[in-house]
């Protein structure tokens, strides 16, 4: 059977098309868990005895696969269905980490060939190498759903909707910065929105300054690598790093905002160090983790303040150009403008 996307699953559930067996996997675990909860909810009415008919078995305990499939064979009690969740499933590229093994294939295949008509079984995978034989057994005989990481545009839409639900407001600059800092982690993005919405009281406006003060940068490494290459004059390395970041799905405008954020922090650190501010105080001022202090402060020390100021101005100009499609808009035009900007900044 073809592997479904989360949108495919959403459409099927909207039509109340419930499969007898699911396997759900992929890096986006927050949306995966919401989908599993939704599947479970659809199988029970408010008048049915859900507590007697919904059971969770973790494969971290030996023997639980057999127990889970045996439970699925039992008839429901005061309900139309039983729901069995089999969690912590691991079929990894390293066989030693597996807890669903080739030895389990016989019992698994026997159930998948004739799943109990009154039960829904959901395998929730934490690791799932689709190339492995046991993984293929599952994807070939179940409704398999892959929860891929969201692209920046999808993350922005999710964040915008969540912020609205929280009764708060945010402008486009702040939204791009938030997504750029958090990266493709919907669970963390949701937590950060809750935190920001509380901190934004009483006016309920989530500003860029508030985001910068409260949200740590989970994309620090790859994006700061780009900034470091830029201000060391390594043009080819800058362009290669830029290409990787964009190929990974980062929105050009979000990346532009994040580069601007890093350059402003470099300028702040540069000026503070010039005035003799203690290293620890500088690190706290620009929100550096201890492990990041060395490379960041070395880049700030090496960078020229005039070059940093000029870079901030050019970044602002390109931001306007992309938004107004001057010199090229859309994904292709935005990428081209970023490439031209990076090539220019690396030779300042």
Short mmCIF file of C-alpha atoms in Angstrom, two decimals:
data_model
loop_
_atom_site.label_atom_id
_atom_site.label_comp_id
_atom_site.label_asym_id
_atom_site.label_seq_id
_atom_site.Cartn_x
_atom_site.Cartn_y
_atom_site.Cartn_z
CA UNK A 1 0.00 0.00 0.00
CA UNK A 2 1.25 3.54 -0.70
CA UNK A 3 2.45 5.54 2.27
CA UNK A 4 0.08 8.39 3.10
CA UNK A 5 0.93 11.95 4.03
CA UNK A 6 -0.69 13.62 7.04
CA UNK A 7 -3.01 15.48 4.65
CA UNK A 8 -4.09 12.17 3.07
CA UNK A 9 -4.85 10.83 6.54
CA UNK A 10 -6.77 13.99 7.47
CA UNK A 11 -8.98 13.62 4.40
CA UNK A 12 -9.71 9.96 5.15
CA UNK A 13 -10.56 10.68 8.77
CA UNK A 14 -12.78 13.56 7.70
CA UNK A 15 -14.78 10.95 5.75
CA UNK A 16 -14.68 8.63 8.80
CA UNK A 17 -12.68 6.02 6.87
CA UNK A 18 -11.09 4.07 9.73
CA UNK A 19 -8.46 1.44 8.90
CA UNK A 20 -7.99 -1.74 10.98
CA UNK A 21 -4.23 -1.19 11.41
CA UNK A 22 -2.07 1.92 11.20
CA UNK A 23 1.64 2.55 11.43
CA UNK A 24 2.56 6.21 12.00
CA UNK A 25 6.14 7.43 11.84
CA UNK A 26 8.38 10.34 10.90
CA UNK A 27 10.24 13.23 12.54
CA UNK A 28 7.16 15.41 13.19
CA UNK A 29 6.06 13.70 16.39
CA UNK A 30 3.69 16.40 17.68
CA UNK A 31 1.34 16.21 14.68
CA UNK A 32 1.73 12.43 14.70
CA UNK A 33 0.54 12.28 18.32
CA UNK A 34 -2.39 14.60 17.57
CA UNK A 35 -3.39 12.35 14.66
CA UNK A 36 -3.22 9.24 16.86
CA UNK A 37 -5.44 10.92 19.45
CA UNK A 38 -7.91 11.90 16.71
CA UNK A 39 -8.07 8.32 15.40
CA UNK A 40 -8.72 7.06 18.93
CA UNK A 41 -11.42 9.70 19.54
CA UNK A 42 -13.25 8.78 16.33
CA UNK A 43 -13.64 5.19 17.47
CA UNK A 44 -15.71 5.96 20.56
CA UNK A 45 -18.94 7.78 21.27
CA UNK A 46 -19.45 9.57 24.58
CA UNK A 47 -21.79 6.81 25.78
CA UNK A 48 -19.33 3.94 25.20
CA UNK A 49 -17.03 2.46 27.85
CA UNK A 50 -13.79 3.84 26.45
CA UNK A 51 -11.70 3.02 29.52
CA UNK A 52 -12.37 -0.70 29.07
CA UNK A 53 -11.57 -0.70 25.36
CA UNK A 54 -8.54 1.54 24.84
CA UNK A 55 -5.19 0.01 25.80
CA UNK A 56 -1.57 1.06 25.37
CA UNK A 57 1.34 -1.39 25.08
CA UNK A 58 4.95 -0.17 24.94
CA UNK A 59 7.44 -2.27 22.99
CA UNK A 60 10.08 -1.18 25.51
CA UNK A 61 8.78 -4.15 27.54
CA UNK A 62 9.45 -7.66 26.23
CA UNK A 63 6.41 -9.68 25.26
CA UNK A 64 4.15 -6.70 24.76
CA UNK A 65 3.70 -7.26 21.02
CA UNK A 66 2.10 -10.65 21.68
CA UNK A 67 -0.04 -9.17 24.46
CA UNK A 68 -1.13 -6.25 22.30
CA UNK A 69 -2.20 -8.43 19.36
CA UNK A 70 -3.96 -10.84 21.73
CA UNK A 71 -5.85 -7.89 23.22
CA UNK A 72 -6.85 -6.81 19.71
CA UNK A 73 -8.44 -10.24 19.17
CA UNK A 74 -10.75 -9.74 22.15
CA UNK A 75 -14.27 -8.47 21.60
CA UNK A 76 -15.02 -4.93 22.82
CA UNK A 77 -16.91 -4.47 26.09
CA UNK A 78 -19.86 -2.04 26.00
CA UNK A 79 -18.46 -0.39 22.87
CA UNK A 80 -18.39 -1.02 19.14
CA UNK A 81 -14.57 -1.16 18.90
CA UNK A 82 -11.38 -1.75 20.78
CA UNK A 83 -8.35 0.50 20.17
CA UNK A 84 -4.87 -0.85 20.78
CA UNK A 85 -1.90 1.54 20.68
CA UNK A 86 1.53 -0.08 20.34
CA UNK A 87 4.04 2.63 21.24
CA UNK A 88 7.82 3.14 21.31
CA UNK A 89 8.24 1.07 18.13
CA UNK A 90 11.83 1.06 16.87
CA UNK A 91 12.95 -0.34 13.54
CA UNK A 92 16.22 1.48 13.10
CA UNK A 93 19.15 1.39 10.73
CA UNK A 94 21.10 -0.11 13.64
CA UNK A 95 19.60 -3.54 14.33
CA UNK A 96 20.82 -3.50 17.91
CA UNK A 97 18.36 -0.68 18.73
CA UNK A 98 15.30 -2.54 17.37
CA UNK A 99 12.44 -3.63 19.58
CA UNK A 100 10.34 -4.86 16.62
CA UNK A 101 12.53 -7.58 15.17
CA UNK A 102 12.60 -10.09 12.36
CA UNK A 103 11.71 -12.76 14.96
CA UNK A 104 8.37 -10.98 15.41
CA UNK A 105 7.46 -11.23 11.73
CA UNK A 106 5.50 -14.48 11.96
CA UNK A 107 3.11 -13.29 14.68
CA UNK A 108 2.87 -9.84 13.09
CA UNK A 109 2.12 -11.18 9.59
CA UNK A 110 -0.48 -13.60 10.96
CA UNK A 111 -2.39 -10.71 12.51
CA UNK A 112 -2.00 -8.36 9.54
CA UNK A 113 -3.41 -10.97 7.15
CA UNK A 114 -6.60 -11.20 9.24
CA UNK A 115 -6.92 -8.17 11.52
CA UNK A 116 -9.73 -8.30 14.05
CA UNK A 117 -12.76 -6.54 12.52
CA UNK A 118 -13.80 -4.95 15.83
CA UNK A 119 -10.36 -3.52 16.72
CA UNK A 120 -8.13 -0.70 15.52
CA UNK A 121 -4.41 -1.23 16.09
CA UNK A 122 -2.01 1.72 15.87
CA UNK A 123 1.77 1.21 15.74
CA UNK A 124 3.47 4.45 16.86
CA UNK A 125 7.09 4.42 15.70
CA UNK A 126 9.89 6.48 17.21
CA UNK A 127 12.39 5.14 14.67
CA UNK A 128 11.36 3.59 11.39
CA UNK A 129 13.82 2.67 8.64
CA UNK A 130 11.55 1.98 5.66
CA UNK A 131 14.28 -0.11 3.99
CA UNK A 132 14.14 -2.82 6.65
CA UNK A 133 12.17 -6.00 5.93
CA UNK A 134 10.02 -5.79 9.07
CA UNK A 135 9.21 -2.15 8.22
CA UNK A 136 8.15 -3.16 4.72
CA UNK A 137 5.88 -5.82 6.24
CA UNK A 138 4.10 -3.08 8.17
CA UNK A 139 3.87 -0.54 5.33
CA UNK A 140 2.69 -3.19 2.85
CA UNK A 141 -0.15 -4.48 5.05
CA UNK A 142 -1.32 -1.45 7.03
CA UNK A 143 -2.33 2.14 6.51
CA UNK A 144 1.10 3.73 6.85
CA UNK A 145 1.34 7.48 7.44
CA UNK A 146 4.59 9.45 7.33
CA UNK A 147 4.75 12.68 9.32
CA UNK A 148 7.47 14.68 7.58
CA UNK A 149 8.91 17.92 8.92
CA UNK A 150 6.89 20.99 7.97
CA UNK A 151 8.38 23.51 5.56
CA UNK A 152 8.73 27.09 6.75
CA UNK A 153 5.55 28.21 4.97
CA UNK A 154 3.56 25.44 6.71
CA UNK A 155 5.18 26.29 10.05
CA UNK A 156 4.26 29.95 9.57
CA UNK A 157 0.62 29.04 8.90
CA UNK A 158 0.56 26.78 11.97
CA UNK A 159 2.10 29.51 14.13
CA UNK A 160 -0.24 32.19 12.81
CA UNK A 161 -3.30 30.05 13.58
CA UNK A 162 -2.04 29.13 17.05
CA UNK A 163 -1.26 32.75 17.89
CA UNK A 164 -4.75 33.75 16.79
CA UNK A 165 -6.26 30.94 18.90
CA UNK A 166 -4.28 32.25 21.89
CA UNK A 167 -5.85 35.68 21.41
CA UNK A 168 -2.53 37.30 20.47
CA UNK A 169 -1.22 39.12 17.42
CA UNK A 170 2.06 39.10 15.51
CA UNK A 171 3.34 40.90 12.41
CA UNK A 172 5.01 39.22 9.45
CA UNK A 173 8.53 40.12 10.58
CA UNK A 174 7.96 38.59 13.99
CA UNK A 175 6.34 35.50 12.48
CA UNK A 176 9.30 34.89 10.16
CA UNK A 177 11.76 35.40 13.02
CA UNK A 178 9.88 32.99 15.29
CA UNK A 179 9.82 30.25 12.64
CA UNK A 180 13.45 30.87 11.74
CA UNK A 181 14.57 30.56 15.37
CA UNK A 182 12.50 27.51 16.30
CA UNK A 183 12.90 25.47 13.11
CA UNK A 184 10.77 22.49 12.03
CA UNK A 185 9.59 21.40 15.49
CA UNK A 186 5.85 21.94 15.88
CA UNK A 187 5.84 20.76 19.50
CA UNK A 188 8.43 23.36 20.48
CA UNK A 189 6.80 26.00 18.29
CA UNK A 190 3.51 25.45 20.13
CA UNK A 191 5.24 25.73 23.52
CA UNK A 192 7.04 28.93 22.48
CA UNK A 193 3.76 30.47 21.28
CA UNK A 194 2.11 29.72 24.63
CA UNK A 195 5.07 31.31 26.43
CA UNK A 196 5.12 34.36 24.15
CA UNK A 197 1.36 34.86 24.38
CA UNK A 198 1.60 34.99 28.16
CA UNK A 199 4.58 37.35 28.05
CA UNK A 200 2.79 39.62 25.55
CA UNK A 201 0.07 40.58 28.03
CA UNK A 202 -1.65 42.99 28.41
CA UNK A 203 -1.47 44.32 24.82
CA UNK A 204 -1.24 40.77 23.38
CA UNK A 205 1.19 41.81 20.61
CA UNK A 206 4.15 39.46 20.10
CA UNK A 207 6.95 41.72 18.91
CA UNK A 208 10.25 40.80 17.32
CA UNK A 209 12.03 42.15 20.39
CA UNK A 210 9.99 39.88 22.67
CA UNK A 211 10.82 36.88 20.46
CA UNK A 212 14.53 37.70 20.49
CA UNK A 213 14.52 37.95 24.28
CA UNK A 214 12.62 34.72 24.99
CA UNK A 215 13.18 32.25 22.14
CA UNK A 216 16.46 30.36 21.85
CA UNK A 217 17.83 29.70 18.37
CA UNK A 218 17.53 25.98 17.59
CA UNK A 219 18.91 26.55 14.07
CA UNK A 220 22.01 28.26 15.47
CA UNK A 221 24.64 25.91 14.09
CA UNK A 222 23.95 25.89 10.34
CA UNK A 223 22.84 29.50 10.15
CA UNK A 224 25.72 30.80 12.22
CA UNK A 225 28.08 28.76 10.04
CA UNK A 226 26.78 30.89 7.16
CA UNK A 227 27.33 34.12 9.10
CA UNK A 228 30.82 33.02 10.12
CA UNK A 229 31.79 32.23 6.52
CA UNK A 230 30.41 35.60 5.38
CA UNK A 231 32.50 37.70 7.73
CA UNK A 232 35.61 35.61 7.23
CA UNK A 233 35.38 36.34 3.50
CA UNK A 234 34.86 32.68 2.52
CA UNK A 235 32.60 33.21 -0.46
CA UNK A 236 32.45 29.63 -1.79
CA UNK A 237 31.78 28.17 1.67
CA UNK A 238 29.10 30.83 2.21
CA UNK A 239 27.31 29.92 -1.01
CA UNK A 240 27.52 26.17 -0.29
CA UNK A 241 26.10 26.65 3.21
CA UNK A 242 23.35 28.90 1.84
CA UNK A 243 22.41 26.28 -0.74
CA UNK A 244 22.16 23.56 1.92
CA UNK A 245 19.97 25.66 4.20
CA UNK A 246 17.60 26.59 1.36
CA UNK A 247 17.55 23.03 0.00
CA UNK A 248 16.50 21.86 3.48
CA UNK A 249 13.32 23.92 3.02
CA UNK A 250 14.07 27.15 4.87
CA UNK A 251 12.00 30.05 3.60
CA UNK A 252 14.27 32.74 2.01
CA UNK A 253 12.64 35.60 3.91
CA UNK A 254 12.88 33.69 7.19
CA UNK A 255 16.55 33.00 6.53
CA UNK A 256 17.13 36.65 5.67
CA UNK A 257 15.59 37.64 9.00
CA UNK A 258 17.76 35.14 10.86
CA UNK A 259 20.96 36.36 9.17
CA UNK A 260 19.97 39.92 10.16
CA UNK A 261 19.40 38.74 13.72
CA UNK A 262 22.85 37.14 13.86
CA UNK A 263 24.56 40.18 12.33
CA UNK A 264 22.90 42.51 14.87
CA UNK A 265 24.10 40.25 17.68
CA UNK A 266 27.62 40.25 16.23
CA UNK A 267 27.59 44.04 16.11
CA UNK A 268 26.35 44.25 19.72
CA UNK A 269 29.07 41.84 20.83
CA UNK A 270 31.73 43.70 18.84
CA UNK A 271 30.83 47.05 20.38
CA UNK A 272 30.65 45.58 23.89
CA UNK A 273 34.05 43.92 23.59
CA UNK A 274 35.54 47.15 22.22
CA UNK A 275 34.31 48.89 25.39
CA UNK A 276 35.97 46.21 27.54
CA UNK A 277 32.79 44.44 28.69
CA UNK A 278 33.48 41.09 30.39
CA UNK A 279 33.12 38.01 28.14
CA UNK A 280 30.42 36.50 30.32
CA UNK A 281 28.37 39.71 30.23
CA UNK A 282 28.73 39.86 26.44
CA UNK A 283 27.56 36.25 26.14
CA UNK A 284 24.50 36.98 28.29
CA UNK A 285 23.76 40.17 26.34
CA UNK A 286 23.55 38.32 23.00
CA UNK A 287 22.03 35.11 24.50
CA UNK A 288 24.86 32.64 23.87
CA UNK A 289 24.97 29.13 25.24
CA UNK A 290 28.30 28.26 26.80
CA UNK A 291 29.21 25.84 23.99
CA UNK A 292 28.61 28.57 21.36
CA UNK A 293 30.55 31.37 23.03
CA UNK A 294 33.97 30.57 21.57
CA UNK A 295 33.13 30.56 17.83
CA UNK A 296 30.58 33.40 18.08
CA UNK A 297 32.81 35.78 20.02
CA UNK A 298 35.80 34.94 17.83
CA UNK A 299 33.75 35.89 14.75
CA UNK A 300 32.65 39.11 16.46
CA UNK A 301 36.24 39.92 17.41
CA UNK A 302 37.42 39.30 13.83
CA UNK A 303 34.58 41.19 12.10
CA UNK A 304 34.82 44.88 11.19
CA UNK A 305 32.12 47.07 12.78
CA UNK A 306 31.67 49.12 9.59
CA UNK A 307 31.24 45.95 7.57
CA UNK A 308 28.61 44.68 10.02
CA UNK A 309 26.71 47.98 9.81
CA UNK A 310 26.82 47.93 6.01
CA UNK A 311 25.62 44.32 6.03
CA UNK A 312 22.61 45.25 8.18
CA UNK A 313 21.66 47.98 5.71
CA UNK A 314 22.03 45.66 2.71
CA UNK A 315 19.97 42.96 4.43
CA UNK A 316 17.17 45.48 4.98
CA UNK A 317 17.32 46.54 1.31
CA UNK A 318 17.11 42.94 0.09
CA UNK A 319 14.22 42.26 2.48
CA UNK A 320 12.24 45.07 0.82
CA UNK A 321 13.31 43.93 -2.65
CA UNK A 322 12.07 40.37 -2.10
CA UNK A 323 8.75 41.52 -0.61
CA UNK A 324 8.11 43.89 -3.51
CA UNK A 325 9.57 41.52 -6.16
CA UNK A 326 12.11 44.15 -7.21
CA UNK A 327 14.82 42.20 -8.98
CA UNK A 328 12.82 38.97 -8.78
CA UNK A 329 10.19 37.52 -6.48
CA UNK A 330 8.79 34.09 -5.67
CA UNK A 331 10.95 31.14 -4.57
CA UNK A 332 13.32 31.36 -7.55
CA UNK A 333 13.74 35.13 -7.47
CA UNK A 334 14.11 35.22 -3.69
CA UNK A 335 16.77 32.54 -3.80
CA UNK A 336 18.68 34.37 -6.53
CA UNK A 337 18.62 37.61 -4.51
CA UNK A 338 19.92 35.79 -1.43
CA UNK A 339 22.72 34.21 -3.45
CA UNK A 340 23.72 37.60 -4.85
CA UNK A 341 23.61 39.15 -1.38
CA UNK A 342 25.74 36.42 0.18
CA UNK A 343 28.31 36.68 -2.62
CA UNK A 344 28.43 40.45 -2.03
CA UNK A 345 28.67 40.31 1.78
CA UNK A 346 31.48 37.77 1.65
CA UNK A 347 33.64 40.22 -0.31
CA UNK A 348 32.93 43.40 1.66
#
